[in-house]
Structures are given as structure tokens and as C-alpha cells.
Amino acid sequence: MKSTLVSSIFGDKSMSKSSHRSDRDKDKYEPPNPRRVHTIMSSEDSAAGKKSYWLELEISGSIKNISPALWNMTHLTALYLDNNCLSRIPSDISRLVNLTHLDLSSNKLRTLPSELGDLVRLRELLLNNNFLRVLPYELGKLFKVRHLGLENNPLTQEILIMYKEPSGTQKLLDYLLENLAVTPTRPPARPWISLGQPNRSRPTSIFTVMTYNILSDKLATRQVYGYCPMWALRWEYRRENILNEIRSYTADIISIQELETEHFHQYFLPELKKDGYDGIFSPKSRAKTMSENDRKHVNGCAIFFKTNKFCLIKEQLVEFNQLAMANAEGSDDMLNRVMTKDDIGLAALLQTKEGAFEPGILADPSQAHQPILVCTAHLHWDPEYCDVKLIQTMMLMHELRQIAEESTHSFRPGASKPDANSIPLILCADLNSLPNSGVIEYLNTGRISASHGDFKELGYKDCLKKFGSCSTSENKTEYAHPFKISSAYSDDVMPYTNYTFDFKGTIDYIFYSKQHMSVLGLLGPLDTQWFKDNKVVGCPHPYVPSDHFPIITEFEFTPPNMNHSHHTNGILLRR
């Protein structure tokens, strides 16, 4: 009987298998070479202190039992246990979370542990030549598997017929996932984080703001979200859960991204009107070039607001590709990189009503009519285009500045000169940018260097001057915006607002005017322990209808022309 164990503890006998790939191809699946080449470390190398690092392990030779120590080798990416006499595989195999290739062929397996479904990085699972009659439904969780070997097993006809169809591996895995029972444990309610109390020495109003990327139906595919069963991805299922979630928070202002045109007009607007909202919407720019039938599936941005508290004065669409084309100034990069993206922003100039305040406490009801500029936006998604995201943000702030300054004449008729900060701003957006990005630096600080790395040293300098430039003492050019704004959520509150298998991070934000508003409270994160306990590797999930989580802020708002006029009367404006 021959037995071979590859292990780094055998310093001079350790073996390694070449499995290096470039960073560019690291996620590309390549089946392991069936004629694997082993390199044996020489005794000279071992004596010289050379260390081996191997990612693949082969154990062969009529083995009936495996040492539990194997399941501690969590660094392994490939494990070959084929051609042995194994009658069972313990559930501890789930600890090998980095496996991409597992070969259990030609053993004596009659059952498989359900925990095998936790190896969600697997690309190839070989189970040929065993005694398997059934498969655990948990194998459906192996959404990255491209080759499932099941030959020569006494499986049911239903399974075998499905498996032998074209694209049989995918069809079988989909079938198993569709029929996998969902954990009965729903995520616990998200905590409300209180950050302050209203200032009762001055007139104020209190209202809540939500922003939520709901995941467009057209983008919610099994190809992208393979870990979610198809029934939970279907729009009819998700839209009800999304609407219920929105209704549960009853925010006064709601910003939504990735809402499709038809779904705004036929579902969300009619439903939210029942709850006392009105709303505006615009699809992404490509809708203009499409047929009416195709246009209804284009997603865009929406703003909803409680009609008993706000009325709409003005709305304005910000089309980044149109601004890029109009301000290219001969820049090929502006035309080829920025203009080709059809992302948008949507602004609503709202005015508060007396209904926004507690009835009967206003000495002068006209003081209740205060403007608030609300904007939603959805920036380009691709991490390789950080320059585009930053330029889109600069364009957005430039357009908001124009809206605010023009509105100053209407709401502040005695103002000596237009002041963008005289109109309170709330910016709710999926910025597709992490907290350490140039986009967030620019918004938080009001400026960014023209040589910032996110511009990628491309030819933008001349065409970006219109969107705000100034000179520093070092005579270096900076781009600036005039708004004094801050992010409502600090970096330590939400570990992520976007949660998928391949990416988890904070990319959704609520910014607000610091001189007019303060944050009284925030909606906290989803329970990380729930994700861990229920082995949720990404969203959407049957209990989480989008790959983004909504964020909500409660603001205390002190209108600019009410800072002092009613102070001596002790009037408090409350919701």
C-alpha cells in the first residue's frame, strides 16, 4: 500500500505545485493540470533554512481515515483525496474556506456533509465513482463551481437527467439552491444610534432622511448574484420587501438609486402616495436614445418627500455626460472616459410647510416656509474609473451651487450677493467611492489638489477649471466647491453599506450643511453576528432585498432666517 502526504512539516521532503497567476487573472478559473509537476526541496535548501509554501495537497493510497489536523490547513486552495477508501467526509472540511478545487473521486462515499456547501470559493468539485444516492441541497450554495463531477454514482434519475443536460452543472446547482430551506432566523432590527438632543433654546425642525440603492431588477441576475436563489431575486418578491422596508422607517425624505422607470411610475409612486408622499424621478441618460419599450427598464434616481411637510419648488436633472461634452475643451480623456458614462444626479428644491412643525407654536406662520436643497446621485461603478467619479462629483457640486445661488434671490431677497450656503443642502448618494477616496475628500474638505492621484495624471486640468479652481500658497492648483458640508455617518458607524460576495464596503452617503443642521441620530448597521451565524456570504438574500443597505439620519434643522428672530419668545419648532 502506497501513501503520500504532502506537508510543509517535512522540510527536506516537502513538495510544491506551481499555481501562480497574475493579479489580473486571479479570479479567472483554470482547471488544475491533471499532470501535476512536483518540485522536491533539496536537502541543501532545507539545511540553508529555505521555507516552502504550498497551496495544494494530495493524499493517496487506500486511506480510510484522515487526521483531523488536515482541517487546520486553511491556506489550501486545492485538495486531492481521490483514489482512497474514504467512507465519509467530516463536517470540519468546511474550515478549508480557500479551496477552489476538491477531488473526492473514487472513494466509498455514500453521503456528503451539508457543510460542503460552505466552501463557496470552489470552482471544481469532483465526486465521480462513489456510492452517492442523494446530494445535500447545500451544494447549491457553491455558485462558483464550473465543473461538478458526478459520474458513476447511483443518483436518482431526476438528478442524473438534469446533470446530463447541456449546462448540467449550472442547472443542477440552481435546482439545489432553489430548494434549499431558508434559515428561520431573520436579521435582528437595526439599532438606532442617538447622537444628541434638540437645542430647545432656538426654533428648530426635526426630520429624517433615507438613501437606498434598491438594486435594479435588470441587474439582479444569477450571473452576478449566484449565491441568492432565483426566487429571492425576482422583482415581484424583492419589490414588496423593499417597499415594506421603506415604509417601516417612515423617513420624511427618501432618496432612491437604481429604480427602473416603469417601477417608479407603476409601483413605487402610487404605493408611496398612499402613505402621503410625492416624488420625482429621472432615468439615466441613455433612456433618451431608446425605444419606449426599452426605456421603461432603464434605472435612475428618485426623491420622495412627505407632502404634509414639504412642497416641490424646482427640480433639476444633472447629466454628467452632457456636462462632459460641453466642457471637454479638447480633452480626449474627458470625451472618452467621462462623456461615455451616463450616470446622473437629480436635485429637488423643497420648501417646508407649516405641517413640518408642531401645530400652533409659530408666532409667524410664514417663517415655516424654508427652502432645502435635496440631491440624489449615482456615480459610475467601476473602481478603475476613480477619475470619472471625482469629475462627476465636481460637476454635481458645480450644478448644485448654481441652483442654490439662483434660489438665494427668491428666498433671501435682501442678500448682498448669492451665497450657496444660504440654502441648506442634503446630498444623498451612491457615490461608489470608499471613505478614503478623492471623492469623499473633496466633499468633506471642499477642495482637492489638481495633482491628486485619483485624476490618474490624465489630461483634465484645463477643462476642470470651470468647476471650481483656486491657488494655494504653494502656487499649486486646487479645485474647490463652496458648500460647508459633512458626512452624517462617521467611518466607524457602518462597516459597509454594500455587501456582496466580492465586495463589502461603504459607498453610500448622506452629506448635510453643517451650519444649518445637526445630526440627532442614525440608523446603525445590520448585525454582523447574524451574517456569520447564518453563513450569509453576500446580498441580496431572502431576508435582505438589495445588495445595499439603506442609511437613515435624523436632522435638527435651524432655518437661516430663524436663528435669532424668535429666540426671545422661547419658541421651539418640532416635528
CSV table of C-alpha atoms in Angstrom, one decimal, residues 76-534:
chain,number,residue,atom,x,y,z
A,76,LEU,CA,-5.1,25.2,1.0
A,77,THR,CA,-6.6,26.1,-2.4
A,78,ALA,CA,-6.6,22.5,-3.8
A,79,LEU,CA,-7.1,19.2,-2.1
A,80,TYR,CA,-6.8,15.8,-3.8
A,81,LEU,CA,-8.3,12.9,-1.8
A,82,ASP,CA,-9.2,10.8,-4.8
A,83,ASN,CA,-8.4,7.1,-5.2
A,84,ASN,CA,-8.7,6.2,-1.5
A,85,CYS,CA,-11.1,4.2,0.7
A,86,LEU,CA,-12.9,7.1,2.4
A,87,SER,CA,-16.4,6.2,3.5
A,88,ARG,CA,-17.2,9.6,5.0
A,89,ILE,CA,-16.0,13.2,5.0
A,90,PRO,CA,-16.4,15.1,8.3
A,91,SER,CA,-18.2,18.4,8.5
A,92,ASP,CA,-14.9,20.0,9.5
A,93,ILE,CA,-14.0,20.2,5.8
A,94,SER,CA,-15.9,23.4,5.9
A,95,ARG,CA,-12.9,25.1,7.6
A,96,LEU,CA,-10.9,24.9,4.3
A,97,VAL,CA,-12.5,28.1,3.2
A,98,ASN,CA,-9.9,28.9,0.5
A,99,LEU,CA,-10.4,25.7,-1.5
A,100,THR,CA,-11.0,26.2,-5.2
A,101,HIS,CA,-10.5,22.6,-6.2
A,102,LEU,CA,-11.6,19.5,-4.3
A,103,ASP,CA,-11.3,15.9,-5.7
A,104,LEU,CA,-13.1,13.2,-3.8
A,105,SER,CA,-13.4,10.8,-6.7
A,106,SER,CA,-13.0,7.0,-6.5
A,107,ASN,CA,-13.8,6.6,-2.8
A,108,LYS,CA,-16.6,4.8,-0.9
A,109,LEU,CA,-18.7,7.9,0.0
A,110,ARG,CA,-22.4,7.2,0.5
A,111,THR,CA,-23.3,10.7,1.8
A,112,LEU,CA,-21.8,14.2,1.8
A,113,PRO,CA,-21.8,16.6,4.8
A,114,SER,CA,-24.1,19.6,4.2
A,115,GLU,CA,-21.2,21.8,5.3
A,116,LEU,CA,-19.6,21.1,2.0
A,117,GLY,CA,-21.8,23.9,0.8
A,118,ASP,CA,-19.8,26.4,2.9
A,119,LEU,CA,-16.8,26.0,0.6
A,120,VAL,CA,-18.1,28.9,-1.6
A,121,ARG,CA,-14.8,29.5,-3.4
A,122,LEU,CA,-14.8,26.1,-5.0
A,123,ARG,CA,-14.6,26.2,-8.8
A,124,GLU,CA,-14.3,22.4,-9.3
A,125,LEU,CA,-15.8,19.6,-7.2
A,126,LEU,CA,-15.1,16.0,-8.3
A,127,LEU,CA,-17.3,13.3,-6.8
A,128,ASN,CA,-17.0,10.6,-9.5
A,129,ASN,CA,-17.0,6.9,-8.7
A,130,ASN,CA,-18.6,6.9,-5.3
A,131,PHE,CA,-21.9,5.4,-3.9
A,132,LEU,CA,-23.8,8.7,-3.6
A,133,ARG,CA,-27.6,8.3,-3.9
A,134,VAL,CA,-28.6,11.8,-2.8
A,135,LEU,CA,-26.9,15.2,-2.8
A,136,PRO,CA,-27.4,17.8,0.0
A,137,TYR,CA,-29.3,20.8,-1.1
A,138,GLU,CA,-26.5,22.9,0.4
A,139,LEU,CA,-24.3,22.1,-2.6
A,140,GLY,CA,-26.4,24.7,-4.4
A,141,LYS,CA,-24.5,27.3,-2.4
A,142,LEU,CA,-21.4,26.5,-4.5
A,143,PHE,CA,-22.2,29.2,-7.0
A,144,LYS,CA,-18.7,29.4,-8.3
A,145,VAL,CA,-18.4,25.8,-9.3
A,146,ARG,CA,-17.9,25.3,-13.1
A,147,HIS,CA,-17.2,21.6,-13.1
A,148,LEU,CA,-19.2,19.2,-11.0
A,149,GLY,CA,-18.1,15.5,-11.4
A,150,LEU,CA,-20.9,13.0,-10.6
A,151,GLU,CA,-20.2,10.2,-13.0
A,152,ASN,CA,-20.7,6.6,-11.8
A,153,ASN,CA,-22.9,7.3,-8.7
A,154,PRO,CA,-26.3,5.7,-8.1
A,155,LEU,CA,-28.1,9.0,-8.0
A,156,THR,CA,-31.8,9.4,-8.7
A,157,GLN,CA,-33.0,9.7,-12.3
A,158,GLU,CA,-34.2,13.2,-11.6
A,159,ILE,CA,-30.7,14.3,-10.7
A,160,LEU,CA,-28.9,12.4,-13.4
A,161,ILE,CA,-31.3,13.7,-16.2
A,162,MET,CA,-30.7,17.3,-15.0
A,163,TYR,CA,-26.9,16.7,-14.7
A,164,LYS,CA,-26.6,15.3,-18.2
A,165,GLU,CA,-28.4,18.2,-19.9
A,166,PRO,CA,-26.4,21.0,-21.6
A,167,SER,CA,-25.0,23.3,-18.8
A,168,GLY,CA,-26.0,20.5,-16.5
A,169,THR,CA,-23.7,21.6,-13.7
A,170,GLN,CA,-25.3,25.0,-13.5
A,171,LYS,CA,-28.8,23.7,-13.8
A,172,LEU,CA,-28.3,21.2,-11.0
A,173,LEU,CA,-26.7,23.7,-8.7
A,174,ASP,CA,-29.5,26.1,-9.4
A,175,TYR,CA,-32.1,23.4,-8.6
A,176,LEU,CA,-30.4,22.6,-5.3
A,177,LEU,CA,-30.2,26.3,-4.3
A,178,GLU,CA,-33.8,26.9,-5.2
A,179,ASN,CA,-35.0,24.1,-3.0
A,180,LEU,CA,-32.6,24.8,-0.1
A,181,ALA,CA,-34.6,25.7,3.0
A,182,VAL,CA,-34.0,29.3,4.2
A,183,THR,CA,-32.8,29.8,7.8
A,184,PRO,CA,-35.8,30.7,10.0
A,185,THR,CA,-33.7,33.4,11.8
A,186,ARG,CA,-34.4,36.8,10.3
A,187,PRO,CA,-31.8,39.6,10.9
A,188,PRO,CA,-32.5,41.5,14.1
A,189,ALA,CA,-33.7,45.1,13.9
A,190,ARG,CA,-31.0,47.6,13.2
A,191,PRO,CA,-30.2,49.7,16.2
A,192,TRP,CA,-31.0,53.4,16.4
A,193,ILE,CA,-27.9,55.4,17.4
A,194,SER,CA,-28.8,58.6,19.3
A,195,LEU,CA,-26.2,61.3,18.9
A,196,GLY,CA,-27.8,64.3,20.6
A,197,GLN,CA,-30.9,66.1,21.8
A,198,PRO,CA,-32.6,69.1,20.2
A,199,ASN,CA,-31.5,72.5,21.2
A,200,ARG,CA,-34.5,74.0,22.9
A,201,SER,CA,-33.1,77.5,23.1
A,202,ARG,CA,-33.9,78.2,19.4
A,203,PRO,CA,-36.5,77.5,16.8
A,204,THR,CA,-35.8,74.1,15.1
A,205,SER,CA,-37.5,71.5,12.9
A,206,ILE,CA,-36.7,67.8,13.0
A,207,PHE,CA,-36.9,65.4,10.1
A,208,THR,CA,-35.4,62.1,8.8
A,209,VAL,CA,-33.7,61.4,5.5
A,210,MET,CA,-33.1,58.0,3.9
A,211,THR,CA,-31.0,57.0,1.0
A,212,TYR,CA,-31.2,53.5,-0.6
A,213,ASN,CA,-29.8,51.8,-3.7
A,214,ILE,CA,-32.5,49.1,-4.2
A,215,LEU,CA,-30.7,47.1,-7.0
A,216,SER,CA,-32.3,47.4,-10.4
A,217,ASP,CA,-34.3,44.3,-11.5
A,218,LYS,CA,-32.4,44.2,-14.7
A,219,LEU,CA,-29.1,44.0,-12.8
A,220,ALA,CA,-30.3,41.4,-10.3
A,221,THR,CA,-29.1,38.3,-12.2
A,222,ARG,CA,-27.9,34.8,-11.1
A,223,GLN,CA,-24.7,35.5,-13.1
A,224,VAL,CA,-23.9,38.3,-10.7
A,225,TYR,CA,-25.6,37.2,-7.5
A,226,GLY,CA,-25.2,33.4,-7.8
A,227,TYR,CA,-25.4,32.9,-4.1
A,228,CYS,CA,-29.0,34.1,-4.0
A,229,PRO,CA,-31.8,31.8,-5.1
A,230,MET,CA,-33.7,32.9,-8.2
A,231,TRP,CA,-37.0,33.2,-6.3
A,232,ALA,CA,-35.5,35.7,-4.0
A,233,LEU,CA,-34.0,37.7,-6.9
A,234,ARG,CA,-37.3,38.1,-8.7
A,235,TRP,CA,-38.6,41.6,-8.8
A,236,GLU,CA,-42.1,40.6,-7.6
A,237,TYR,CA,-40.6,39.2,-4.4
A,238,ARG,CA,-37.9,41.9,-3.8
A,239,ARG,CA,-40.1,45.0,-4.5
A,240,GLU,CA,-42.6,44.0,-1.8
A,241,ASN,CA,-39.7,43.6,0.7
A,242,ILE,CA,-38.1,46.9,-0.4
A,243,LEU,CA,-41.4,48.8,0.0
A,244,ASN,CA,-42.0,47.3,3.4
A,245,GLU,CA,-38.5,48.3,4.5
A,246,ILE,CA,-39.0,51.8,3.3
A,247,ARG,CA,-42.4,52.0,5.0
A,248,SER,CA,-41.1,50.7,8.2
A,249,TYR,CA,-38.7,53.7,8.6
A,250,THR,CA,-41.2,56.4,7.5
A,251,ALA,CA,-38.5,58.8,6.6
A,252,ASP,CA,-39.6,62.3,5.7
A,253,ILE,CA,-37.3,62.5,2.6
A,254,ILE,CA,-36.4,59.3,0.7
A,255,SER,CA,-33.6,59.1,-1.9
A,256,ILE,CA,-33.5,56.0,-4.1
A,257,GLN,CA,-31.0,54.9,-6.7
A,258,GLU,CA,-31.3,52.1,-9.3
A,259,LEU,CA,-35.1,52.5,-9.5
A,260,GLU,CA,-36.3,51.5,-13.0
A,261,THR,CA,-38.6,53.9,-14.9
A,262,GLU,CA,-41.6,51.6,-15.1
A,263,HIS,CA,-41.2,50.6,-11.4
A,264,PHE,CA,-41.3,54.3,-10.3
A,265,HIS,CA,-44.4,55.1,-12.3
A,266,GLN,CA,-46.3,51.9,-11.9
A,267,TYR,CA,-45.4,50.8,-8.4
A,268,PHE,CA,-43.4,53.0,-6.0
A,269,LEU,CA,-45.0,56.3,-6.7
A,270,PRO,CA,-48.6,55.0,-6.5
A,271,GLU,CA,-47.8,53.0,-3.4
A,272,LEU,CA,-45.9,55.8,-1.6
A,273,LYS,CA,-48.6,58.3,-2.4
A,274,LYS,CA,-50.9,56.1,-0.2
A,275,ASP,CA,-48.5,57.0,2.6
A,276,GLY,CA,-48.6,60.7,2.0
A,277,TYR,CA,-45.5,61.1,-0.3
A,278,ASP,CA,-45.0,62.7,-3.7
A,279,GLY,CA,-41.9,62.1,-5.8
A,280,ILE,CA,-39.7,63.0,-8.8
A,281,PHE,CA,-37.7,60.7,-10.9
A,282,SER,CA,-35.3,60.7,-13.8
A,283,PRO,CA,-33.7,57.7,-15.7
A,284,LYS,CA,-30.1,57.6,-16.7
A,285,SER,CA,-29.2,59.5,-19.8
A,286,ARG,CA,-29.2,56.5,-22.2
A,287,ALA,CA,-33.0,56.4,-21.9
A,288,LYS,CA,-33.2,59.3,-24.4
A,289,THR,CA,-31.8,57.1,-27.2
A,290,MET,CA,-34.0,54.1,-26.6
A,291,SER,CA,-37.4,53.0,-27.8
A,292,GLU,CA,-40.3,53.5,-25.4
A,293,ASN,CA,-40.4,49.8,-24.6
A,294,ASP,CA,-36.7,49.6,-23.7
A,295,ARG,CA,-36.8,53.0,-21.9
A,296,LYS,CA,-39.0,51.7,-19.2
A,297,HIS,CA,-36.3,49.3,-18.0
A,298,VAL,CA,-33.6,52.0,-17.6
A,299,ASN,CA,-32.9,52.7,-14.0
A,300,GLY,CA,-32.4,56.1,-12.4
A,301,CYS,CA,-32.7,58.2,-9.3
A,302,ALA,CA,-35.8,59.3,-7.4
A,303,ILE,CA,-36.6,61.6,-4.5
A,304,PHE,CA,-39.8,61.2,-2.4
A,305,PHE,CA,-41.0,63.6,0.3
A,306,LYS,CA,-43.8,63.9,2.8
A,307,THR,CA,-46.4,66.2,1.3
A,308,ASN,CA,-47.6,67.4,4.7
A,309,LYS,CA,-44.1,68.7,5.4
A,310,PHE,CA,-42.6,69.7,2.1
A,311,CYS,CA,-43.6,71.0,-1.3
A,312,LEU,CA,-41.6,70.9,-4.5
A,313,ILE,CA,-40.4,74.3,-5.8
A,314,LYS,CA,-38.0,73.2,-8.5
A,315,GLU,CA,-36.3,70.0,-9.8
A,316,GLN,CA,-33.2,69.7,-12.0
A,317,LEU,CA,-31.5,66.8,-13.7
A,318,VAL,CA,-27.7,66.7,-13.8
A,319,GLU,CA,-26.4,64.7,-16.7
A,320,PHE,CA,-22.7,64.2,-16.4
A,321,ASN,CA,-22.2,63.1,-20.0
A,322,GLN,CA,-23.8,66.3,-21.3
A,323,LEU,CA,-21.6,68.4,-19.0
A,324,ALA,CA,-18.5,66.5,-20.1
A,325,MET,CA,-19.3,67.1,-23.8
A,326,ALA,CA,-20.0,70.8,-23.2
A,327,ASN,CA,-16.8,71.3,-21.2
A,328,ALA,CA,-14.3,69.0,-22.9
A,329,GLU,CA,-12.1,71.9,-24.0
A,330,GLY,CA,-10.2,69.5,-26.3
A,331,SER,CA,-9.6,66.9,-23.7
A,332,ASP,CA,-9.7,63.4,-25.2
A,333,ASP,CA,-9.9,61.9,-21.7
A,334,MET,CA,-13.0,63.9,-20.9
A,335,LEU,CA,-14.6,62.7,-24.1
A,336,ASN,CA,-13.5,59.1,-24.0
A,337,ARG,CA,-13.8,58.4,-20.3
A,338,VAL,CA,-16.3,60.8,-18.7
A,339,MET,CA,-18.7,61.5,-21.5
A,340,THR,CA,-19.2,57.8,-22.2
A,341,LYS,CA,-20.8,57.2,-18.8
A,342,ASP,CA,-24.5,58.0,-18.4
A,343,ASP,CA,-24.7,58.4,-14.7
A,344,ILE,CA,-26.9,61.2,-13.3
A,345,GLY,CA,-27.8,63.4,-10.3
A,346,LEU,CA,-31.2,64.7,-9.5
A,347,ALA,CA,-31.9,67.8,-7.4
A,348,ALA,CA,-35.1,68.9,-5.7
A,349,LEU,CA,-35.6,72.3,-4.2
A,350,LEU,CA,-38.1,71.7,-1.4
A,351,GLN,CA,-39.9,74.2,0.8
A,352,THR,CA,-41.0,73.3,4.3
A,353,LYS,CA,-44.7,73.7,5.1
A,354,GLU,CA,-46.3,74.6,8.4
A,355,GLY,CA,-47.0,70.9,8.7
A,356,ALA,CA,-43.3,70.3,9.1
A,357,PHE,CA,-43.6,71.9,12.5
A,358,GLU,CA,-45.6,71.3,15.6
A,359,PRO,CA,-49.0,72.9,15.2
A,360,GLY,CA,-49.8,76.2,16.9
A,361,ILE,CA,-46.3,77.2,18.0
A,362,LEU,CA,-45.3,79.6,15.2
A,363,ALA,CA,-45.7,83.2,16.1
A,364,ASP,CA,-45.4,84.0,12.3
A,365,PRO,CA,-46.6,81.0,10.1
A,366,SER,CA,-44.7,82.5,7.1
A,367,GLN,CA,-41.4,81.6,8.9
A,368,ALA,CA,-42.3,77.9,8.4
A,369,HIS,CA,-41.7,78.2,4.6
A,370,GLN,CA,-37.9,77.4,4.4
A,371,PRO,CA,-36.0,76.1,1.4
A,372,ILE,CA,-34.0,72.9,1.5
A,373,LEU,CA,-32.0,71.6,-1.5
A,374,VAL,CA,-32.1,67.8,-1.7
A,375,CYS,CA,-30.0,65.9,-4.2
A,376,THR,CA,-29.6,62.3,-5.0
A,377,ALA,CA,-26.9,60.9,-7.3
A,378,HIS,CA,-25.5,57.6,-8.5
A,379,LEU,CA,-21.8,57.8,-9.7
A,380,HIS,CA,-20.0,55.4,-12.0
A,381,TRP,CA,-19.4,52.0,-10.5
A,382,ASP,CA,-16.1,50.8,-11.9
A,383,PRO,CA,-13.1,51.1,-9.5
A,384,GLU,CA,-10.8,51.6,-12.4
A,385,TYR,CA,-12.5,54.9,-13.1
A,386,CYS,CA,-11.8,56.9,-9.9
A,387,ASP,CA,-11.1,59.9,-12.1
A,388,VAL,CA,-14.5,59.7,-13.6
A,389,LYS,CA,-16.2,59.5,-10.2
A,390,LEU,CA,-14.3,62.5,-9.0
A,391,ILE,CA,-15.1,64.6,-12.0
A,392,GLN,CA,-18.7,63.6,-11.8
A,393,THR,CA,-18.7,64.8,-8.2
A,394,MET,CA,-17.2,68.1,-9.2
A,395,MET,CA,-19.8,68.6,-11.9
A,396,LEU,CA,-22.6,67.8,-9.4
A,397,MET,CA,-21.4,70.3,-6.9
A,398,HIS,CA,-21.0,73.0,-9.5
A,399,GLU,CA,-24.6,72.5,-10.6
A,400,LEU,CA,-25.9,72.5,-7.1
A,401,ARG,CA,-24.0,75.7,-6.5
A,402,GLN,CA,-25.8,77.3,-9.4
A,403,ILE,CA,-29.2,76.1,-8.1
A,404,ALA,CA,-28.5,77.4,-4.6
A,405,GLU,CA,-27.2,80.8,-5.7
A,406,GLU,CA,-30.2,81.3,-8.1
A,407,SER,CA,-32.6,80.3,-5.3
A,408,THR,CA,-31.0,82.8,-3.0
A,409,HIS,CA,-32.7,85.7,-4.9
A,410,SER,CA,-36.1,84.1,-4.3
A,411,PHE,CA,-35.7,83.2,-0.6
A,412,ARG,CA,-33.2,85.8,0.5
A,413,PRO,CA,-34.3,89.0,-1.4
A,414,GLY,CA,-32.1,91.3,0.7
A,415,ALA,CA,-28.8,89.3,0.3
A,416,SER,CA,-25.9,91.4,-1.0
A,417,LYS,CA,-24.5,88.6,-3.1
A,418,PRO,CA,-25.5,85.0,-3.9
A,419,ASP,CA,-24.3,82.6,-1.3
A,420,ALA,CA,-24.6,78.8,-1.9
A,421,ASN,CA,-24.6,78.1,1.8
A,422,SER,CA,-27.6,80.3,2.5
A,423,ILE,CA,-29.7,77.3,1.2
A,424,PRO,CA,-29.4,74.2,3.3
A,425,LEU,CA,-28.1,71.2,1.3
A,426,ILE,CA,-28.7,67.5,1.8
A,427,LEU,CA,-26.8,65.2,-0.6
A,428,CYS,CA,-27.9,61.5,-0.6
A,429,ALA,CA,-25.9,59.3,-3.0
A,430,ASP,CA,-24.4,56.0,-4.0
A,431,LEU,CA,-21.0,57.5,-4.7
A,432,ASN,CA,-19.4,54.1,-5.5
A,433,SER,CA,-16.4,55.6,-3.6
A,434,LEU,CA,-14.8,54.5,-0.3
A,435,PRO,CA,-14.2,56.8,2.6
A,436,ASN,CA,-10.5,57.3,1.7
A,437,SER,CA,-11.2,58.3,-1.9
A,438,GLY,CA,-10.7,61.6,-3.6
A,439,VAL,CA,-14.5,61.9,-3.9
A,440,ILE,CA,-15.1,61.9,-0.2
A,441,GLU,CA,-12.0,64.1,0.5
A,442,TYR,CA,-13.4,66.7,-2.0
A,443,LEU,CA,-16.9,66.7,-0.5
A,444,ASN,CA,-15.7,66.8,3.2
A,445,THR,CA,-12.9,69.4,2.8
A,446,GLY,CA,-14.3,71.4,0.0
A,447,ARG,CA,-11.2,71.1,-2.1
A,448,ILE,CA,-8.8,68.7,-3.8
A,449,SER,CA,-5.5,69.1,-5.4
A,450,ALA,CA,-5.3,69.1,-9.2
A,451,SER,CA,-2.5,66.6,-8.9
A,452,HIS,CA,-4.5,64.2,-6.7
A,453,GLY,CA,-3.8,60.5,-7.6
A,454,ASP,CA,-7.4,59.8,-8.5
A,455,PHE,CA,-7.1,62.0,-11.6
A,456,LYS,CA,-4.6,59.4,-12.8
A,457,GLU,CA,-2.4,62.2,-14.3
A,458,LEU,CA,-4.8,62.4,-17.3
A,459,GLY,CA,-5.5,65.5,-19.3
A,460,TYR,CA,-8.3,67.2,-17.3
A,461,LYS,CA,-6.7,70.3,-15.9
A,462,ASP,CA,-7.9,72.8,-18.5
A,463,CYS,CA,-11.4,71.6,-18.7
A,464,LEU,CA,-12.0,71.3,-15.0
A,465,LYS,CA,-11.3,74.9,-14.1
A,466,LYS,CA,-14.9,75.9,-14.8
A,467,PHE,CA,-16.0,73.6,-12.0
A,468,GLY,CA,-14.0,75.5,-9.4
A,469,SER,CA,-10.3,76.2,-9.0
A,470,CYS,CA,-8.2,78.3,-6.7
A,471,SER,CA,-4.5,78.8,-5.9
A,472,THR,CA,-2.8,77.8,-2.7
A,473,SER,CA,0.2,79.4,-1.1
A,474,GLU,CA,2.5,76.9,-2.8
A,475,ASN,CA,1.1,78.0,-6.1
A,476,LYS,CA,-0.5,74.7,-6.7
A,477,THR,CA,-3.9,74.5,-8.3
A,478,GLU,CA,-6.8,73.1,-6.4
A,479,TYR,CA,-10.4,72.5,-7.3
A,480,ALA,CA,-13.0,73.7,-4.7
A,481,HIS,CA,-16.7,73.8,-4.0
A,482,PRO,CA,-18.3,76.4,-1.7
A,483,PHE,CA,-20.5,74.1,0.4
A,484,LYS,CA,-19.8,73.6,4.1
A,485,ILE,CA,-20.9,70.0,4.3
A,486,SER,CA,-20.1,66.9,6.3
A,487,SER,CA,-20.9,63.2,6.1
A,488,ALA,CA,-23.7,62.3,8.6
A,489,TYR,CA,-22.1,58.8,9.2
A,490,SER,CA,-18.6,58.6,10.6
A,491,ASP,CA,-16.4,55.9,9.2
A,492,ASP,CA,-16.8,53.7,12.3
A,493,VAL,CA,-20.6,53.5,12.4
A,494,MET,CA,-21.2,51.4,9.3
A,495,PRO,CA,-18.6,48.9,8.3
A,496,TYR,CA,-20.3,48.6,4.9
A,497,THR,CA,-23.3,49.8,3.1
A,498,ASN,CA,-22.8,47.5,0.1
A,499,TYR,CA,-22.5,43.8,0.9
A,500,THR,CA,-21.7,41.2,-1.9
A,501,PHE,CA,-19.5,38.2,-2.1
A,502,ASP,CA,-16.7,40.0,-3.9
A,503,PHE,CA,-17.0,43.4,-2.3
A,504,LYS,CA,-18.0,44.8,1.1
A,505,GLY,CA,-17.6,48.5,1.8
A,506,THR,CA,-19.1,51.9,2.5
A,507,ILE,CA,-20.1,53.6,-0.7
A,508,ASP,CA,-23.5,55.2,0.2
A,509,TYR,CA,-23.5,58.6,2.0
A,510,ILE,CA,-25.7,61.4,3.4
A,511,PHE,CA,-24.0,64.8,3.4
A,512,TYR,CA,-25.6,67.8,5.0
A,513,SER,CA,-25.0,71.6,5.6
A,514,LYS,CA,-23.1,71.9,8.9
A,515,GLN,CA,-24.2,75.5,9.6
A,516,HIS,CA,-27.9,74.8,9.3
A,517,MET,CA,-28.3,71.2,10.6
A,518,SER,CA,-27.0,68.8,13.2
A,519,VAL,CA,-27.3,65.1,13.4
A,520,LEU,CA,-29.6,63.8,16.2
A,521,GLY,CA,-29.4,60.1,15.3
A,522,LEU,CA,-28.5,57.4,12.8
A,523,LEU,CA,-29.7,54.0,11.8
A,524,GLY,CA,-27.0,51.6,12.8
A,525,PRO,CA,-25.6,48.6,10.9
A,526,LEU,CA,-27.0,45.2,10.4
A,527,ASP,CA,-25.9,42.6,13.0
A,528,THR,CA,-22.6,41.2,11.8
A,529,GLN,CA,-23.1,38.1,14.0
A,530,TRP,CA,-26.3,37.3,12.1
A,531,PHE,CA,-24.3,37.2,8.8
A,532,LYS,CA,-21.7,35.0,10.5
A,533,ASP,CA,-24.1,32.6,12.2
A,534,ASN,CA,-26.2,32.1,9.1
